C-alpha atoms as one frame of an Amber mdcrd trajectory, in Angstrom:
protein
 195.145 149.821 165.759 195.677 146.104 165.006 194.505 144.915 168.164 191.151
 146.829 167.335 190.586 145.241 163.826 191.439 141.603 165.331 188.782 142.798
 168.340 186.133 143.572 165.880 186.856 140.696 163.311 187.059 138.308 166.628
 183.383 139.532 168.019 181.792 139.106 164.200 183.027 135.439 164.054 181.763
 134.825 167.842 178.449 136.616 166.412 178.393 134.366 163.203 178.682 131.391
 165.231 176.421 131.848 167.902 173.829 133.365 165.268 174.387 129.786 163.207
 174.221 127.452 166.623 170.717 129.677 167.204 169.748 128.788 163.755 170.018
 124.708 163.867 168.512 124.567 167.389 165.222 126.821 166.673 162.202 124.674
 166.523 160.441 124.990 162.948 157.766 127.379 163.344 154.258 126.683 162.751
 153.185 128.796 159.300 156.051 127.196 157.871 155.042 123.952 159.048 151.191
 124.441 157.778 152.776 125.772 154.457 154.627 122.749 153.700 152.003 120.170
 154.389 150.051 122.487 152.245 151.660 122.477 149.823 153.127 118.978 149.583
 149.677 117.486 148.993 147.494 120.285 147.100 150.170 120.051 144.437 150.452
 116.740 143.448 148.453 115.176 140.298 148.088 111.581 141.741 148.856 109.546
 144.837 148.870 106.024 146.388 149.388 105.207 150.137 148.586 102.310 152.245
 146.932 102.968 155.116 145.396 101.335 158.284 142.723 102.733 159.878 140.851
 102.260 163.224 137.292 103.456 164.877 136.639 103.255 168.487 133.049 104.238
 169.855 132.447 104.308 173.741 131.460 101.030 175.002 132.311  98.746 171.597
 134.916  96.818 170.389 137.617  98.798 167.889 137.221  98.367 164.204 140.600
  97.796 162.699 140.858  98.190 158.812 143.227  98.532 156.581 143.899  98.592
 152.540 145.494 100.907 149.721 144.136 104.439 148.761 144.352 105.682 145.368
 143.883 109.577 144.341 143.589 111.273 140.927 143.054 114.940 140.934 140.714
 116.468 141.078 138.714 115.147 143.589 138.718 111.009 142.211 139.664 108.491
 144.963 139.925 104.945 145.466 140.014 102.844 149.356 140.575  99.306 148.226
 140.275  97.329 151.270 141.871  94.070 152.301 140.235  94.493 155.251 137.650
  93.588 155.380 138.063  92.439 151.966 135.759  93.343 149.427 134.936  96.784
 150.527 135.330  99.855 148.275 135.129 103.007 148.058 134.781 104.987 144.489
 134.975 108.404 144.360 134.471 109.941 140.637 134.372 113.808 141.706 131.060
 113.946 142.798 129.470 110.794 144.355 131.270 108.323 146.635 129.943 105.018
 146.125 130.421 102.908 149.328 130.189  98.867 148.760 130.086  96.700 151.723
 130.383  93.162 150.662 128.817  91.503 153.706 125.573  92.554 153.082 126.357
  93.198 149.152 125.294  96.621 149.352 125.808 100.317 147.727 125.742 103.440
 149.191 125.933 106.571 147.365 126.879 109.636 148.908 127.462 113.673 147.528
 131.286 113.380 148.135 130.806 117.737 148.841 128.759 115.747 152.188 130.755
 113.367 153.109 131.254 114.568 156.669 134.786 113.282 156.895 135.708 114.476
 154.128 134.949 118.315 154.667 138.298 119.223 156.798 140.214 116.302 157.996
 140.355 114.243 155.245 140.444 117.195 152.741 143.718 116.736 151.759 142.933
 113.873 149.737 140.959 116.419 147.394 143.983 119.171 146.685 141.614 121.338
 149.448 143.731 121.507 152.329 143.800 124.662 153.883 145.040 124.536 158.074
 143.502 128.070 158.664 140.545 128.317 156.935 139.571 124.781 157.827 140.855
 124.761 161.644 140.628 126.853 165.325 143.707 127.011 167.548 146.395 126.057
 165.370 149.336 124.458 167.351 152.327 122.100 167.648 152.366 119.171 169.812
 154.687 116.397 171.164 152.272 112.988 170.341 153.933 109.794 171.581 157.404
 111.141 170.930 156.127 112.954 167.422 155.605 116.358 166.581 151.841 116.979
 165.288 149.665 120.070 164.199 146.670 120.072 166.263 143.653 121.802 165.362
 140.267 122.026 167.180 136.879 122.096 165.026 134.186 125.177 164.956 131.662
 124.339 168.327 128.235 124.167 166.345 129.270 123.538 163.035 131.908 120.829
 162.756 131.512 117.280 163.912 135.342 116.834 165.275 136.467 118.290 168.282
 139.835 117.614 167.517 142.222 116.409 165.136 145.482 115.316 165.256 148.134
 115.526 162.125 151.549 113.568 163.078 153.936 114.549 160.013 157.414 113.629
 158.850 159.458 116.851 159.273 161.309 115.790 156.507 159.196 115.107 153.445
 156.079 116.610 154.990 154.131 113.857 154.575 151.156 112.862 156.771 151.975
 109.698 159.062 148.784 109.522 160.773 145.640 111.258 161.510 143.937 111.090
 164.441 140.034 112.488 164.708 138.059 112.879 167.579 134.164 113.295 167.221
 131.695 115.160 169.048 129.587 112.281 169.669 132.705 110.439 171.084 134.074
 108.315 168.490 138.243 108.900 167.495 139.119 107.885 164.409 143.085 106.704
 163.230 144.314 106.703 159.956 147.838 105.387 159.468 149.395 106.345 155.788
 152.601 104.094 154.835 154.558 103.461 151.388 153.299 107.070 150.246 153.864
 107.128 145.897 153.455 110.368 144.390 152.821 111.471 140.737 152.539 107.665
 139.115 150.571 106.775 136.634 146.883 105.776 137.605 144.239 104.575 135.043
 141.326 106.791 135.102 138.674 103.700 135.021 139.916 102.732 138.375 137.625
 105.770 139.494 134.606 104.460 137.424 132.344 102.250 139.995 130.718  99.366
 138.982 127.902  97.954 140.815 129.035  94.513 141.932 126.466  91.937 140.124
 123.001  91.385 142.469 123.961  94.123 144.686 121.126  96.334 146.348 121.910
 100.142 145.850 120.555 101.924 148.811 119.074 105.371 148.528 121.458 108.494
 147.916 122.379 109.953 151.647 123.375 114.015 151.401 125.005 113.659 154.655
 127.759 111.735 156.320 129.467 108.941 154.878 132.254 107.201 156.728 135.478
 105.863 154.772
């Protein structure tokens, strides 16, 4: 009768353990994944990151650019450059005002249009949702990092493909990686992430730098 108990008590300790070696060897599943990128930037109030960010078109040089992003929900943003240096980008909630200071000009732009803005770069508005926004949600290895790949809708998106390398322990985004229909891939790198400081609202208020041409509203595109 002993013998039996110490069987039974022996084979639910062998189950525990093997149950518990399963558990901190599965690979984190994807909806869990989604959920907590989710919801580590649609809940936050304000943000500052530095990023570096580079565009490569077929047959021309790479643009390499870098400088600090501000955000102050909902929907106000700030891409102070250094560089180049000099160009800005003010987002107020409903125009994105582009300044390039080489040829001293402003661009305004419907923010709701700004073509990267409407999926991959939606996080930066609180309006990141993975399956609503995405096809073919997956999980990739990406130069020794795991990423959530998504493809864009054939027709009605301009990516083909984006790439969101994350830290699987703060669920941050390290870099994001777009690749266009018309051939273009462009890299944002996001480093020294601050969450919930303090941010003065006028830094979201655009002034027109003095003798500065202001260029006629577009209602599409718009490239940070």
């Amino acid at each position: 009768m002993l013998r039996r108990i110490y069987v039974r008590k022996l084979r639910g300790v062998v189950c525990l353990a093997l149950f518990g070696a399963a558990a901190m060897t599965a690979e984190p599943r994807l909806g869990d994944i989604l959920s907590e990128i989710e919801r580590h930037y649609n809940s936050l109030a304000t943000m500052q990151v530095e990023f570096a960010q580079t565009v490569e078109y077929t047959g021309r040089p790479r643009i390499h650019e870098r400088g600090r992003l501000s955000l102050l929900r909902p929907g106000k943003m700030r891409w102070d450059y250094t560089v180049p240096a000099g160009k800005l980008l003010i987002g107020d909630g409903e125009t994105l005002h582009m300044y390039n200071p080489r040829t001293n000009q402003v661009r305004p732009v419907k923010l709701d249009d700004s073509g990267d803005l409407r999926a991959p770069l939606s996080f930066l508005l609180g309006r990141l949702r993975f399956r609503r926004q995405f096809e073919n949600l997956r999980l990739e290895t990406i130069e020794g990092a795991t990423a959530v790949v998504g493809e864009g809708r054939p027709g009605k998106d301009y990516f083909e493909r984006v790439e969101f390398t994350y830290d699987p322990k703060a669920f941050s985004l390290k870099r994001l990686r777009v690749f266009g229909r018309d051939n273009t891939v462009t890299t944002f790198a996001f480093a020294q992430e601050k969450r919930n400081l303090k941010l003065d609202g006028s830094l979201f208020v655009f002034q027109i730098p003095a003798d500065a041409e202001v260029l006629e509203r577009r209602e599409r595109g718009g490239q940070p």
